[in-house]
Coordinates of C-alpha atoms in Angstrom, one line a residue:
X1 CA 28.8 -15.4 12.8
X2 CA 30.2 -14.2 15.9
X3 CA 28.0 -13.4 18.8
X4 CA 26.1 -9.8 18.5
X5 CA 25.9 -7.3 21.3
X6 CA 22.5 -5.7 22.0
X7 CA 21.7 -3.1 24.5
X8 CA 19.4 -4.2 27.1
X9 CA 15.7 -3.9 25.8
X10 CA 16.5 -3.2 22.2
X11 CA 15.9 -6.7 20.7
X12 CA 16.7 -10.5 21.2
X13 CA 20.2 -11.9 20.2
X14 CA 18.2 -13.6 17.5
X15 CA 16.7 -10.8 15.9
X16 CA 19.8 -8.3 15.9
X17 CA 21.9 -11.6 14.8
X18 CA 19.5 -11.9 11.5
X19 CA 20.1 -8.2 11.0
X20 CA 24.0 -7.9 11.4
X21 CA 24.0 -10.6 8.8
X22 CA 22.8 -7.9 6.3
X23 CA 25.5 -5.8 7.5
X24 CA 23.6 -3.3 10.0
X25 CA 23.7 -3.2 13.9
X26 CA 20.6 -3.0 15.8
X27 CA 19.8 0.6 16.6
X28 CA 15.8 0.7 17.3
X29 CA 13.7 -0.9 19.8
X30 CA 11.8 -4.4 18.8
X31 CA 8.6 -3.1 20.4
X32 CA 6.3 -4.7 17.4
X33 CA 4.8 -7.9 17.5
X34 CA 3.6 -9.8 14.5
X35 CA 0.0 -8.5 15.0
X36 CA 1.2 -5.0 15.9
X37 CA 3.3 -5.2 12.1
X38 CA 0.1 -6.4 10.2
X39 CA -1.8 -3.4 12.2
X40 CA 0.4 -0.5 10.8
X41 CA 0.1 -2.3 6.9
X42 CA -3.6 -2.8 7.6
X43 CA -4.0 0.9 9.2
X44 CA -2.2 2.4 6.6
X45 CA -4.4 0.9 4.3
X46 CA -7.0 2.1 6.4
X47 CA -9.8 0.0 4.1
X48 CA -12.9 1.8 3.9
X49 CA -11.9 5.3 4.1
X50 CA -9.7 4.8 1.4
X51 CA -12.7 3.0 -0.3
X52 CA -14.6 6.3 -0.2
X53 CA -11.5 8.5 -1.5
X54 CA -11.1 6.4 -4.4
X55 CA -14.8 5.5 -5.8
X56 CA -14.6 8.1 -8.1
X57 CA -12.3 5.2 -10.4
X58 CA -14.8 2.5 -10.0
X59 CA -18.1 4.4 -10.1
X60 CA -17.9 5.2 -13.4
X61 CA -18.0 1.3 -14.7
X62 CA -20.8 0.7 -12.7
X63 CA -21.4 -2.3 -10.5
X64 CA -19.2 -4.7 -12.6
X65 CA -16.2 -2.4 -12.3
X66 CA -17.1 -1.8 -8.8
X67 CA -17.4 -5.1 -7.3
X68 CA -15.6 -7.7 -9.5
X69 CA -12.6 -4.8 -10.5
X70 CA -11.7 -4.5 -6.6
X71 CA -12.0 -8.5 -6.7
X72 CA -9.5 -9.5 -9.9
X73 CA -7.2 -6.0 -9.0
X74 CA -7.0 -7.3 -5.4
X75 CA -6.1 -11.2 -6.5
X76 CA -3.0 -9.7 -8.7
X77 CA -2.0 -7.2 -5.6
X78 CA -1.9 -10.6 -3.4
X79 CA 0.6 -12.1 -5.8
X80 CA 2.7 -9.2 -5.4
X81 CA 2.6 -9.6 -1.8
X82 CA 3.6 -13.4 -2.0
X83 CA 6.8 -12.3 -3.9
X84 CA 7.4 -9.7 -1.7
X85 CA 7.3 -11.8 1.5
X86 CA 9.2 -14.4 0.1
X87 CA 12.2 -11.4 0.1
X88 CA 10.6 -9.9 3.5
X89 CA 11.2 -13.3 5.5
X90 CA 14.8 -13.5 4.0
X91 CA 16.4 -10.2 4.3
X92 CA 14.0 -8.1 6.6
X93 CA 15.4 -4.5 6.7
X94 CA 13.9 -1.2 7.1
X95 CA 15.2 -0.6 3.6
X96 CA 14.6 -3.7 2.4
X97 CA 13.4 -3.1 -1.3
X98 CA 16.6 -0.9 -2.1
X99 CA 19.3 -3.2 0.1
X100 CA 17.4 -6.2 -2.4
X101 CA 18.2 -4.4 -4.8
X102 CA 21.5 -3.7 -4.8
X103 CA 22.0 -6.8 -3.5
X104 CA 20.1 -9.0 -6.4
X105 CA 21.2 -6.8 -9.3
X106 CA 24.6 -6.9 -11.8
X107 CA 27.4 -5.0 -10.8
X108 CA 26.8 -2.8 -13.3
X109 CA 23.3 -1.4 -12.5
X110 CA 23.1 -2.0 -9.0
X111 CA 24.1 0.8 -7.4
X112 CA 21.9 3.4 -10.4
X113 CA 19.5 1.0 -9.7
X114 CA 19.5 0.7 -6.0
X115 CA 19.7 4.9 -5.7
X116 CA 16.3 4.6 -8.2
X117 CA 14.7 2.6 -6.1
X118 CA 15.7 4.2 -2.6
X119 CA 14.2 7.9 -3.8
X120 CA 11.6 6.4 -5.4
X121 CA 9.7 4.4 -2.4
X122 CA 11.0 7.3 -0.1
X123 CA 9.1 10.0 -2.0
X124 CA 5.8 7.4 -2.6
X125 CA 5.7 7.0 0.9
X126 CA 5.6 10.7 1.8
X127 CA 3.4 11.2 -1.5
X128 CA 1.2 8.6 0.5
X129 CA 1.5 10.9 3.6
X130 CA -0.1 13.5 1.7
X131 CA -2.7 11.7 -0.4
X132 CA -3.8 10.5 2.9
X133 CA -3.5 13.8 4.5
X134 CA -5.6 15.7 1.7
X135 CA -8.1 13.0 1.6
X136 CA -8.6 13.9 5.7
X137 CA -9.1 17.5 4.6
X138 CA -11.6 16.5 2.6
X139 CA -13.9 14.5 4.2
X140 CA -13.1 16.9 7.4
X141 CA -14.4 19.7 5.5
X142 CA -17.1 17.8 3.5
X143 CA -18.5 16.6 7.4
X144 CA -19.2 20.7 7.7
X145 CA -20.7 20.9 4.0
X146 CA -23.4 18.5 4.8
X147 CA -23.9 20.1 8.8
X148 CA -24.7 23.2 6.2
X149 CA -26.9 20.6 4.0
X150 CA -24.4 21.4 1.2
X151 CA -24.4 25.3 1.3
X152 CA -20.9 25.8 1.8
X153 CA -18.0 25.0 -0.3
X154 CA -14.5 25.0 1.1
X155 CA -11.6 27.7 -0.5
X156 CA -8.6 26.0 -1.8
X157 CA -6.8 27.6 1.4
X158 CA -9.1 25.8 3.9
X159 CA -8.2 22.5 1.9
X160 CA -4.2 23.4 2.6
X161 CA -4.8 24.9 6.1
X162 CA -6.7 22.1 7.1
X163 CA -4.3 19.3 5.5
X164 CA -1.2 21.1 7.0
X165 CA -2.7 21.0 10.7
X166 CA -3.7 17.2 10.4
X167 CA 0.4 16.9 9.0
X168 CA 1.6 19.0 12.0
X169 CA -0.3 17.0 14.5
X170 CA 0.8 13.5 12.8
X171 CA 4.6 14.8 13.3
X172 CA 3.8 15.7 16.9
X173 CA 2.0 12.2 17.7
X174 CA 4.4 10.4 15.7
X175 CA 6.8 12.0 18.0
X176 CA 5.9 11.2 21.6
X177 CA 3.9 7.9 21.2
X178 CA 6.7 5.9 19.8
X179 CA 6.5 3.8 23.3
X180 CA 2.8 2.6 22.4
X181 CA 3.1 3.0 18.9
X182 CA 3.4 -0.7 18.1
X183 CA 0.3 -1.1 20.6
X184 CA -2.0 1.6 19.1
X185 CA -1.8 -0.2 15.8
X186 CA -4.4 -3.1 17.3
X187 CA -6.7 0.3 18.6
X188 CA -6.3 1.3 14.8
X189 CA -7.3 -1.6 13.5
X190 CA -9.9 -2.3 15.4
X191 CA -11.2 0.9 15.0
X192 CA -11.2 -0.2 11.1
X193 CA -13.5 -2.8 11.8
X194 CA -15.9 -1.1 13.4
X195 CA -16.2 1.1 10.9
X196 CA -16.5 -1.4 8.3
X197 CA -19.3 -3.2 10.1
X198 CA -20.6 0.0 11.3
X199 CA -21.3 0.6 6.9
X200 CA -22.1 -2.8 6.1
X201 CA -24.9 -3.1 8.3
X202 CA -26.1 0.8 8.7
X203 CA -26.2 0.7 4.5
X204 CA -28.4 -2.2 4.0
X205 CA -30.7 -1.6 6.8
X206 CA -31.3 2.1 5.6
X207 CA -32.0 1.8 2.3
X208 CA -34.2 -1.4 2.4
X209 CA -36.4 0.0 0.5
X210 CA -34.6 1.0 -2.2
X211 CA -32.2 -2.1 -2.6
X212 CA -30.7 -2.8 -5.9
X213 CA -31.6 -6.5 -6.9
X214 CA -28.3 -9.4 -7.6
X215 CA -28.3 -9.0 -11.6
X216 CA -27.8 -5.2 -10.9
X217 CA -25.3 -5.5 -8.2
X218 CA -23.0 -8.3 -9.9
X219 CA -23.9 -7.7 -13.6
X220 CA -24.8 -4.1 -14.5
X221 CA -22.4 -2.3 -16.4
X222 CA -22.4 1.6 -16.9
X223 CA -19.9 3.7 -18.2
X224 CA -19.9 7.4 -17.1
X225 CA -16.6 8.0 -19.5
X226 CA -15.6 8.5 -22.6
X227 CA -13.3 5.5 -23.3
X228 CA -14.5 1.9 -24.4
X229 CA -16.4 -0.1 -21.8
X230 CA -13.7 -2.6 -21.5
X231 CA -11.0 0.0 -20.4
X232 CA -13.8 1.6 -18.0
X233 CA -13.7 -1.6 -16.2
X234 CA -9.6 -1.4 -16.2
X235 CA -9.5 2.0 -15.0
X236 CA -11.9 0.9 -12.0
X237 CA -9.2 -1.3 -10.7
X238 CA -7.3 1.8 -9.8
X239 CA -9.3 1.9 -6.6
X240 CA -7.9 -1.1 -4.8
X241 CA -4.6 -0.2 -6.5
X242 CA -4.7 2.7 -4.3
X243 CA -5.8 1.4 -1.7
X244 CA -3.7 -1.5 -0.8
X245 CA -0.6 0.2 -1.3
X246 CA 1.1 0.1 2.3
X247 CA 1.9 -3.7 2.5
X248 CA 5.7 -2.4 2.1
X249 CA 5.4 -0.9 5.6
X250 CA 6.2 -4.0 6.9
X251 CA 9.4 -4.3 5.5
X252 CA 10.5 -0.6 6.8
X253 CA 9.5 -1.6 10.7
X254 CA 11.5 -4.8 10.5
X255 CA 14.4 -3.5 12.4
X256 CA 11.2 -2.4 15.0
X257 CA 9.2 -6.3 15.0
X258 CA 10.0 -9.2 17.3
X259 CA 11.0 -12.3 14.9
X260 CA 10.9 -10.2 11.9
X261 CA 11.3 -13.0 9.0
X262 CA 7.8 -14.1 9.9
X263 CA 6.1 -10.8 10.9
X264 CA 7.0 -9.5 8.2
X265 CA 6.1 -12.0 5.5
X266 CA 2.9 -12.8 7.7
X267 CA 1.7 -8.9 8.2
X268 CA 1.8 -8.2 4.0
X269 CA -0.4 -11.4 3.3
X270 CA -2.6 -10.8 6.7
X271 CA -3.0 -7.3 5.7
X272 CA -3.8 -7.3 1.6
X273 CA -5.9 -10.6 2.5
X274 CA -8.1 -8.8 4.9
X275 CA -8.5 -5.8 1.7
X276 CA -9.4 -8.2 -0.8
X277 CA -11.8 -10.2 1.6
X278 CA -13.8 -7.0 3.3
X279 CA -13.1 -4.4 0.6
X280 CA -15.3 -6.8 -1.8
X281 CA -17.9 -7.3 0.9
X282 CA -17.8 -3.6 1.1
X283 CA -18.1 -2.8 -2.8
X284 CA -20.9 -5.5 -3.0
X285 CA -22.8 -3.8 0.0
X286 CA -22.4 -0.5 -2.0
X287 CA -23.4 -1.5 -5.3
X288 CA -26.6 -3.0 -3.7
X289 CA -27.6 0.4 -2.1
X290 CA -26.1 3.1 -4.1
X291 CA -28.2 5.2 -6.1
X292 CA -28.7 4.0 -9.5
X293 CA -28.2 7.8 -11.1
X294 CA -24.6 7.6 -10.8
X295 CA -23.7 10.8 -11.8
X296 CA -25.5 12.1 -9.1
X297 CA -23.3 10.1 -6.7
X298 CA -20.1 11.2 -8.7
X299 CA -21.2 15.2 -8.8
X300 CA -22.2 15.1 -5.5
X301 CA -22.5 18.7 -3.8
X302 CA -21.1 17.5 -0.6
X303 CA -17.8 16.9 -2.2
X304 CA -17.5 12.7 -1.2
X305 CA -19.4 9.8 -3.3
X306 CA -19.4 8.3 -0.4
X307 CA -21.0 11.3 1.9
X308 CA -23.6 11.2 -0.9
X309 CA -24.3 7.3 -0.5
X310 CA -24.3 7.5 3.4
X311 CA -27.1 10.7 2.9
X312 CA -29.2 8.8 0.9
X313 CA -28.7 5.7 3.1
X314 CA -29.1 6.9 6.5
X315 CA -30.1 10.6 6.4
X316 CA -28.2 13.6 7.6
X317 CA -27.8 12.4 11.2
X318 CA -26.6 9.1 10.3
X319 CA -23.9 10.4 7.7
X320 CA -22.4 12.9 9.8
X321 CA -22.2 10.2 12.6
X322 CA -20.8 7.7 9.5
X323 CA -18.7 10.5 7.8
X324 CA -16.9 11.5 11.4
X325 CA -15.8 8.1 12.3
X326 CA -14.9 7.8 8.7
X327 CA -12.5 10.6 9.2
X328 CA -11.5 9.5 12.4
X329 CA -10.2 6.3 11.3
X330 CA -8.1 8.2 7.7
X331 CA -6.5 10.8 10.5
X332 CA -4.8 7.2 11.9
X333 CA -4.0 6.4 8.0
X334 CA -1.7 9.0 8.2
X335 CA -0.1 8.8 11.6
X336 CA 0.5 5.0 10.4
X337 CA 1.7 5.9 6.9
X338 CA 4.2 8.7 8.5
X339 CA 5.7 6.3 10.8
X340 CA 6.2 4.0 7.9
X341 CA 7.8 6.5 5.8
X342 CA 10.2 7.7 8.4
X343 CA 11.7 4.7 9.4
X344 CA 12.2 3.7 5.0
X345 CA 14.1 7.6 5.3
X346 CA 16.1 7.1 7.8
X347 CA 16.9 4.0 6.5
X348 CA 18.2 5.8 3.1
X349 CA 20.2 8.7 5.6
X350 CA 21.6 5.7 7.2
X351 CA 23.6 4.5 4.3
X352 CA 24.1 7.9 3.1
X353 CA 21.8 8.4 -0.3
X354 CA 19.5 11.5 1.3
X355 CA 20.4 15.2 1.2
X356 CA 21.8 15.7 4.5
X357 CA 21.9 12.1 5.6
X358 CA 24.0 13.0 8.9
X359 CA 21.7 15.5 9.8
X360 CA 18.6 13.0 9.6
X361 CA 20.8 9.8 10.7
X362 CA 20.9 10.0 14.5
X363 CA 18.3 7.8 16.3
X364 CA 16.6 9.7 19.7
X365 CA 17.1 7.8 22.4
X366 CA 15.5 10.5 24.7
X367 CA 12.0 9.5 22.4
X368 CA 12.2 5.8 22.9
X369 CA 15.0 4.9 20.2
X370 CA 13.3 6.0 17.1
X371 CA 14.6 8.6 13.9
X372 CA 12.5 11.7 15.5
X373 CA 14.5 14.0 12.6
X374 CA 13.0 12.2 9.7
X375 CA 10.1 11.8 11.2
X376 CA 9.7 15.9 10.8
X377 CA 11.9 15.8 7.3
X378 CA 8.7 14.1 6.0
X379 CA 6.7 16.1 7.8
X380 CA 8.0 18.9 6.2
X381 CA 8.3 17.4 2.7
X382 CA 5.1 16.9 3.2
X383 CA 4.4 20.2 4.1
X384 CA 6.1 21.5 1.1
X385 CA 4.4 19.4 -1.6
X386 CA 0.8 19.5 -0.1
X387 CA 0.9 23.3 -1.4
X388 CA -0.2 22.1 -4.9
X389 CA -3.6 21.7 -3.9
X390 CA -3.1 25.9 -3.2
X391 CA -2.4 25.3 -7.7
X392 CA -5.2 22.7 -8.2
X393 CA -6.8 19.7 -7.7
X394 CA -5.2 18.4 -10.7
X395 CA -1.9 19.0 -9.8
X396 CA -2.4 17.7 -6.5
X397 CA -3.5 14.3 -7.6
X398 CA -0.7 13.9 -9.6
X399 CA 1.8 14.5 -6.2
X400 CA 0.4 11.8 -4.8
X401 CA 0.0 9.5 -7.5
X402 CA 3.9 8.9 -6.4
X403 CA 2.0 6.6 -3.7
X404 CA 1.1 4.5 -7.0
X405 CA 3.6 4.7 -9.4
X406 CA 6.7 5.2 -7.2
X407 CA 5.6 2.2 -5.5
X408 CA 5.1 0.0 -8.2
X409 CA 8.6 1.0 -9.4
X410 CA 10.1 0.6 -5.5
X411 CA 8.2 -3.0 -5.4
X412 CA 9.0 -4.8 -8.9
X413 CA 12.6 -3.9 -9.1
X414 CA 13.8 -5.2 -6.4
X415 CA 11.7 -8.3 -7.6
X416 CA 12.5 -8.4 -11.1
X417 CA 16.4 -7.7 -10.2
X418 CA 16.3 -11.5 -8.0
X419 CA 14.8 -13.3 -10.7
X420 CA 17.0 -11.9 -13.8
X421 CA 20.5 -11.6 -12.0
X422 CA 20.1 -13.1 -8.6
X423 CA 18.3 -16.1 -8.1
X424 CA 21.0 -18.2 -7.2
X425 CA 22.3 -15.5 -4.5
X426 CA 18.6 -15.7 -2.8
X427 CA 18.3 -17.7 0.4
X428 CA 14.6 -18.4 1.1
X429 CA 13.9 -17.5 4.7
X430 CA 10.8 -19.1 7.1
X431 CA 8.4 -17.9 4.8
X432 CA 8.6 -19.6 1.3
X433 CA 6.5 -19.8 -1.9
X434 CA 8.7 -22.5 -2.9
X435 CA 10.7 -23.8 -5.9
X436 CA 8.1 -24.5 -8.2
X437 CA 5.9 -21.0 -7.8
X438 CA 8.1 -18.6 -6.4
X439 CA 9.4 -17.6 -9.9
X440 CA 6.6 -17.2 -11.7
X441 CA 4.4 -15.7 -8.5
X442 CA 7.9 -12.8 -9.0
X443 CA 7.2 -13.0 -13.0
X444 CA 3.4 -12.1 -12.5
X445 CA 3.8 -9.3 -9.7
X446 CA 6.3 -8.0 -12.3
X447 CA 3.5 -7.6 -15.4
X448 CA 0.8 -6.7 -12.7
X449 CA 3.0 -3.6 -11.2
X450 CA 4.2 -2.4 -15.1
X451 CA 0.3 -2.6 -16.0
X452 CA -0.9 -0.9 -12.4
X453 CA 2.0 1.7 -13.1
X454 CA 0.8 2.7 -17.2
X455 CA -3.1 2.5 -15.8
X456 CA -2.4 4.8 -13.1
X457 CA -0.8 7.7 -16.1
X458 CA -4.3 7.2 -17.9
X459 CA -6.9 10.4 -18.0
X460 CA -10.1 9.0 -15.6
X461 CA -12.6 10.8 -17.6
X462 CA -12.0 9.9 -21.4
X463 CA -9.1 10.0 -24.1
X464 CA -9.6 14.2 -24.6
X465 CA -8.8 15.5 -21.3
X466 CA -8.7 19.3 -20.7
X467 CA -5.9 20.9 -18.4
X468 CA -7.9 20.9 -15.4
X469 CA -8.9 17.0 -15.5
X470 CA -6.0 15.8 -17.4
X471 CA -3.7 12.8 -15.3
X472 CA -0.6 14.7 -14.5
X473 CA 1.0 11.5 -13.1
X474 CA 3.8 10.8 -15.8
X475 CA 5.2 14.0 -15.9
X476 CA 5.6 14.0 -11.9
X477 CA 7.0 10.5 -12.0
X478 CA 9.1 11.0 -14.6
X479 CA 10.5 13.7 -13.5
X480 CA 11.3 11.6 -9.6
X481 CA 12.6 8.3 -11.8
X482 CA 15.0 10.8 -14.3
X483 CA 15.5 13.4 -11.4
X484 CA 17.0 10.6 -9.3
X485 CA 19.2 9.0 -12.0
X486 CA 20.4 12.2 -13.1
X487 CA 21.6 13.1 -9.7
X488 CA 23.2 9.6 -9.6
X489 CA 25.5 10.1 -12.8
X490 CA 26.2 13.4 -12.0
X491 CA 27.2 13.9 -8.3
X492 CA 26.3 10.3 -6.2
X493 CA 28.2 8.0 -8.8
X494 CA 31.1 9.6 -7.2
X495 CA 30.3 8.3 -3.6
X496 CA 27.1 6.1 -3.5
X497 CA 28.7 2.8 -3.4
X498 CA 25.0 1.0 -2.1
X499 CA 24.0 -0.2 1.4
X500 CA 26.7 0.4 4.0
X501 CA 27.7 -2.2 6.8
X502 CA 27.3 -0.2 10.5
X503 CA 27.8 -3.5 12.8
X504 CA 30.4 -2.8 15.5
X505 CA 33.6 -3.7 14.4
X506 CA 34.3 -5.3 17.7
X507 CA 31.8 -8.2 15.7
X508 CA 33.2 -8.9 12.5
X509 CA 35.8 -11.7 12.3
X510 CA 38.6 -11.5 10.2
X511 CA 37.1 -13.4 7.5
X512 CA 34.5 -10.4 7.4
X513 CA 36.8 -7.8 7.6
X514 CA 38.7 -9.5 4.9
X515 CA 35.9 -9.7 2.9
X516 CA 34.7 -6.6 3.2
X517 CA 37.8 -5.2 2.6
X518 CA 37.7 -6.6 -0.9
X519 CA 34.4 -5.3 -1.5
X520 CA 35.0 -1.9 -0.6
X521 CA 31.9 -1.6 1.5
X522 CA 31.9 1.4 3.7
X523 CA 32.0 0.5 7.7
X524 CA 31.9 2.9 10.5
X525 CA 34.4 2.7 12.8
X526 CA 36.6 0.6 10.7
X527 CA 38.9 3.5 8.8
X528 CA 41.0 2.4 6.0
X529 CA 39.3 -1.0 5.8
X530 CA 36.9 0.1 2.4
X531 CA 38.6 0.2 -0.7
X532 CA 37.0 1.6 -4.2
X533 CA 34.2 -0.9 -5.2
X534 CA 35.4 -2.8 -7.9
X535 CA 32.4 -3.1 -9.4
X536 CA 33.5 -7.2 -10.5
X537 CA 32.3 -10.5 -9.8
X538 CA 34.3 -11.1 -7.2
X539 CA 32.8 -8.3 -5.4
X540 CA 29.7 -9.6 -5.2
X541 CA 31.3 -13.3 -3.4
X542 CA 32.8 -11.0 -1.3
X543 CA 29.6 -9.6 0.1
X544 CA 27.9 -12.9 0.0
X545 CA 30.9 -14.1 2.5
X546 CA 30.0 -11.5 4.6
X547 CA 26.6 -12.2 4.9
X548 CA 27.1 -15.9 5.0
X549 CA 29.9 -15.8 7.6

């Protein structure tokens, strides 16, 4: 390919070269290191606080569920990872699970499929934004119940006011950090860690008398539910399936790391590795001093299992100390998660598939080269759907279950789509699980992500839920998959043509224009050069010239 232009500071040669080969010129600044990507996964997994927000899943199985669920859940979520770094180090794009995609997929379904798959990850991000977000509210508000020693219970309204100020602020930091952004992700992870170590040696050393013994720890099983024992134990793996859910993040700041096909690949192992390691250290050091009354931890008046294993761990003085860095570290959960799903939206406005993509396209130079109007379109979004919890609980839950289910959908398609139509268009990159395991490590993630997605529509509490504890999740989902496919065969059919190419003209060779020209991909600048998208064969050699060339 012919040599790419950069503006000074933006990126190397290297970097903007390996992106104009996907067909997109460099527009932000490379300002992320390798470390600095894993930091914004890892951060946005933000380990133990999502831990607490989710042991209400685990709990219920006891020990067992708790220790060796995370343990088996987090192995499968690792294999998913693999398969997705393999496509990370080869194509990294800030909308790399779509442009894969469409890309990978049959003529036929590729651009439905690709649309799918765009809104789907775009709204499970900012569904993310808000779990996150809520979760904050919580523990924000449960840090007051137990200053009150669990005399006060907070309204519905305090829940939304207090979620909506931590989105606001999030927008604004989101805003005018950009310059350190990449930076503050090694504060935020360290910050993790000291949290993490902070619980794993506080816990232990304050309930020494009261430790529960090995056979307890790895071998008790409870079942506070009404299904079978076995599916108790299933269900508890929905903890680390929500919480190591933002390994994709590294594949939207691509176009924002420095050698991006191995950060990228690098910062999704790094980052689910360090869950699976330290998030069963974490549910081991738990199960050995939780309270063996269960229910009591579950129904606990302070609102948080975990508020309620700190109390009887380390007293009042200790949990509120425990409780505030706690929440500390999930308010930088959800400045990392926003950043994320920002740059995956802009990403979708840039090759036209949002609502008002030109409004959200533009990149501000004036805040450091970054998409400051999608930044605030999720805000908003996020804004806007966060009201639920104004309905119910239940409802809300079932919002943000998109940061599940969306995602599983976002992730496997894009995998299953290389392995049944495109493996012999894939072109491994640095990173590479290698002939012999990369199709069945793709295979596997496929069967883990169906099962995560059908375990995450299951009622919690027993086959006979009520309205107010029933799993709302499939009817939101559904109605984001058929919601997005409807306004696909209606309206976008008619102009969604996939992933458009935005290098400067003044860089494409004839052979690309030629070849583009056959494809009928969409290039600014270069009027009269698309024509309709054939939808053939032939089409598809066409791109693979231009990327090749």
């Amino acid at each position: 390919m012919s040599s790419v232009s950069v503006p000074p500071g933006l990126a190397s040669e290297d970097d903007a070269a390996v992106l104009a080969k996907l067909g997109y010129k460099q527009e932000l600044r490379r300002n992320f290191t390798m470390i600095e990507v894993f930091g914004i996964a890892f951060s946005i997994m933000g380990l133990l606080p999502s831990i607490a927000s989710t042991l209400a899943y685990s709990i219920p199985a006891g020990p067992v569920g708790m220790v060796w669920g995370w343990f088996l859940a987090s192995g499968f979520i690792f294999v998913v990872g693999l398969a997705m770094a393999d496509l990370g180090s080869a194509m990294p794009t800030s909308g790399g699970l779509y442009w894969w995609t469409h890309f990978f997929s049959a003529p036929k379904v590729r651009n439905p499929l690709c649309f799918l798959v765009g809104y789907s990850n775009t709204l499970g991000l900012v569904g993310g934004l808000c779990s996150i977000d809520y979760a904050f509210a919580l523990m924000f508000l449960s840090v007051i119940s137990i200053a009150r020693d669990g005399n006060w219970t907070p309204s519905n309204g305090a829940v939304y006011g207090t979620f909506l100020a931590c989105v606001l602020c999030h927008g604004a930091l989101a805003s005018v950090m950009s310059k350190i952004m990449g930076k503050l992700q090694t504060v935020f992870v360290v910050m993790n860690f000291i949290l993490i170590f902070a619980t794993i040696i506080a816990l232990p050393i304050g309930a020494r008398h009261n430790r529960n013994n090995g056979h307890y720890i790895f071998a008790q099983t409870e079942n506070s539910t009404t299904w079978p024992t076995g599916w108790a134990f299933m269900l508890a793996w929905l903890s680390p399936i929500w919480t190591i859910g933002g390994f994709d993040s590294a594949v939207h700041m691509s176009e924002e790391a420095a050698n991006a096909t191995k950060a990228v690949p690098y910062a999704i192992l790094m980052s689910i590795g360090s869950c699976w390691f330290f998030g069963f250290i974490i549910m081991i050091v738990i199960a050995a001093c939780i309270n063996p009354d269960l229910s009591s931890v579950i129904g606990s008046s302070y609102g948080q299992p975990m508020a309620q294993i700190y109390y009887d761990a380390v007293g009042k003085h200790g949990t509120l100390g425990l409780m505030s860095l706690l929440m500390i570290v999930q308010f930088l959960m959800g400045l990392s998660i926003l950043v994320a799903a920002s740059r995956q939206a802009w990403a979708f406005s840039r090759d036209g598939a949002l609502p008002f993509s030109k409004i959200f396209r533009p990149i501000s130079q004036r805040f450091g080269y970054i998409p400051l109007r999608t930044i605030w379109g999720c805000v908003l979004l996020a804004a806007v759907l966060g009201l639920l919890s104004l309905i119910a609980p239940a409802a809300a839950q079932a919002l943000f279950s998109l940061a599940v289910a969306g995602n599983n959908l976002a992730w496997g398609i894009p995998i299953m789509a290389r392995v049944v139509w495109g493996q012999k268009k894939f072109k491994p990159g640095p990173f590479y699980t290698g002939d012999r395991f990369s199709v069945p490590i793709a295979w596997t993630s496929i069967v883990f992500l169906v099962f995560g997605t059908l375990l995450s529509m299951f009622p919690v509490d027993g086959p006979d839920p009520t309205p107010s504890n029933m799993n709302y999740t499939v009817v939101i989902n559904s109605a984001v998959w058929f919601g997005a496919l409807a306004y696909y065969f209606i309206d976008a059919r008619k102009w969604f043509t996939g992933p458009k190419i935005t290098i400067d003209t003044n860089d494409l060779t004839e052979a690309q224009q030629k070849a583009i020209a056959e494809d009928g991909i969409e290039v600014e600048g270069l009027e009269g050069l698309a024509t309709k998208l054939s939808g053939s064969e032939s089409g598809s050699g066409s791109r693979d010239e231009v990327k090749a060339a």
